[in-house]
Amino acid sequence: MNQLSDRVLGMSTSATLAMAAKTRELKAEGRDIIGLSLGEPDFNIPDFIKEAAKIAIDENYSSYSPVDGYAELKHAIITKFKRDNGLTYTPGQIVVSTGAKQSLANVAAVMLNKGDEVILPCPYWVSYNDIVKLNEGVPVEVQTSIENDFKLTAAQLEAAITPKTKMIWYSSPCNPSGSVYSKEELRSLADVLQKYPNIIVVSDEIYEHINFVGEHVSMAQFDDMFDRTVTVNGVSKAFAMTGWRIGYIGGPEYIARACNKMQGQITSGANSIAQQATITALNEPPSRIKFMVDKFKTRRDLIISLLNDIPTFKNNVPEGAFYVFPDISYYFGKELRGHQIKNATDFSLYLLEEALVATVTGEAFGNPNCIRLSYAASEEQIIEAVRRIKESLK
Ligand code: PMP
Ligand code: GLU
């Protein structure tokens, strides 16, 4: 008997988390897997943030917080948005959630009616598609090209818009491609959106600090886009606080109010100790975490130079985040050590079994020709992983 809802039966399991679970399982069996599947900084949380959490425990921050976050945390978020992004939000425009993933899920739940379309430039972050579908929206996947650094062009955006388009969701720096939209590129998308004033933009900026080209641009920085953009961010990536589960949005007040109502019925708000620690994290200037960004850049350069040595891989050069997204479609229709490679999923599973390297199939990100490798790993692991991949492809 299976009494599960159609809604959940129609949903995919998160490919990133599934591969992480599989890696853990294989490691527990004693297999020497190098995990390049999960997008999670491999640094410890900085001590000053840990201290703030300990103090919060001792000071008895143990009751329910306001559903949309402590006032002091909202203040820290407002200050951060102003300092880092030049955005001016009021407390009523901010909602703190249990990770940026919940922030995104809230926005989908409060915005989508059945059949509303959400434009997702491909490759998109793994959960966007299922979050939209779970809320009866229709993901409209728009393929970009590696030649254009996996970025959506104004013409592609215009062609994808229909009377049913409700939102566009994108991340910059992008998970999984590492692409970073420049101000001119975002402006050209905003120019198209000017003709369609009802479309809301969800700008996922969780990797904003992990940017190797310099300028991070928020869609809401354009005055004419501010009132129709939801800016999503969190502390998982910048402060290596993935398990502490704090994300937040800044956006139009009516959307923030609805998200507040939604999570008031679902989670009652985010963890009180983690919220207190986040105040301390956000009050620090981004220079405090520059050491992590420098490390990621060194690793980016390393993995790209190693992958460029595999002539069958087509690589773009990621400008941010901590992923590479090579096109490996050369192998489709070929046989490797008795494995038939029909698609990116077969290729990713082949690497797991034969190279003992965990990656994620591009199909989970809406691009069937690529795989994603996370370089949030040590330089030794990166060198060994690419050596094993090369060896397995000989
Ligand atoms: N957006 C993007 C683009 C991500 O890569 C992630 C993964 N951490 C999230 C949102 C969700 O982050 P979290 O829920 O850990 O804040
Ligand atoms: N965002 C990370 C990733 O893309 C963590 C996993 C997840 O939240 O799905 O791998």
mmCIF file of C-alpha atoms in Angstrom, residues 84-85 173 180-183 207-217 286 290 293 297 300 318-320:
data_model
loop_
_atom_site.group_PDB
_atom_site.id
_atom_site.type_symbol
_atom_site.label_atom_id
_atom_site.label_comp_id
_atom_site.label_asym_id
_atom_site.label_seq_id
_atom_site.Cartn_x
_atom_site.Cartn_y
_atom_site.Cartn_z
ATOM 1 C CA ASP A 84 27.624 45.098 0.975
ATOM 2 C CA ASN A 85 24.891 45.637 -1.611
ATOM 3 C CA PRO A 173 27.451 33.570 -8.541
ATOM 4 C CA VAL A 180 28.780 35.736 -12.248
ATOM 5 C CA TYR A 181 26.474 38.208 -13.984
ATOM 6 C CA SER A 182 28.011 41.623 -14.613
ATOM 7 C CA LYS A 183 26.104 44.841 -14.060
ATOM 8 C CA TYR A 207 27.589 32.957 -2.943
ATOM 9 C CA GLU A 208 28.015 36.745 -3.204
ATOM 10 C CA HIS A 209 31.327 36.817 -1.322
ATOM 11 C CA ILE A 210 32.801 33.843 -3.175
ATOM 12 C CA ASN A 211 33.476 35.927 -6.238
ATOM 13 C CA PHE A 212 36.844 36.040 -8.029
ATOM 14 C CA VAL A 213 36.082 38.801 -10.514
ATOM 15 C CA GLY A 214 35.397 41.590 -8.096
ATOM 16 C CA GLU A 215 32.026 43.163 -8.326
ATOM 17 C CA HIS A 216 28.895 41.483 -7.013
ATOM 18 C CA VAL A 217 25.737 43.038 -8.414
ATOM 19 C CA PRO A 286 33.469 40.662 4.390
ATOM 20 C CA LYS A 290 38.657 36.854 2.662
ATOM 21 C CA VAL A 293 37.716 33.262 -0.748
ATOM 22 C CA LYS A 297 40.342 30.938 -5.886
ATOM 23 C CA ARG A 300 39.543 27.009 -8.729
ATOM 24 C CA PRO A 318 33.912 29.762 -13.096
ATOM 25 C CA GLU A 319 34.096 33.276 -11.688
ATOM 26 C CA GLY A 320 32.587 32.501 -8.305
#
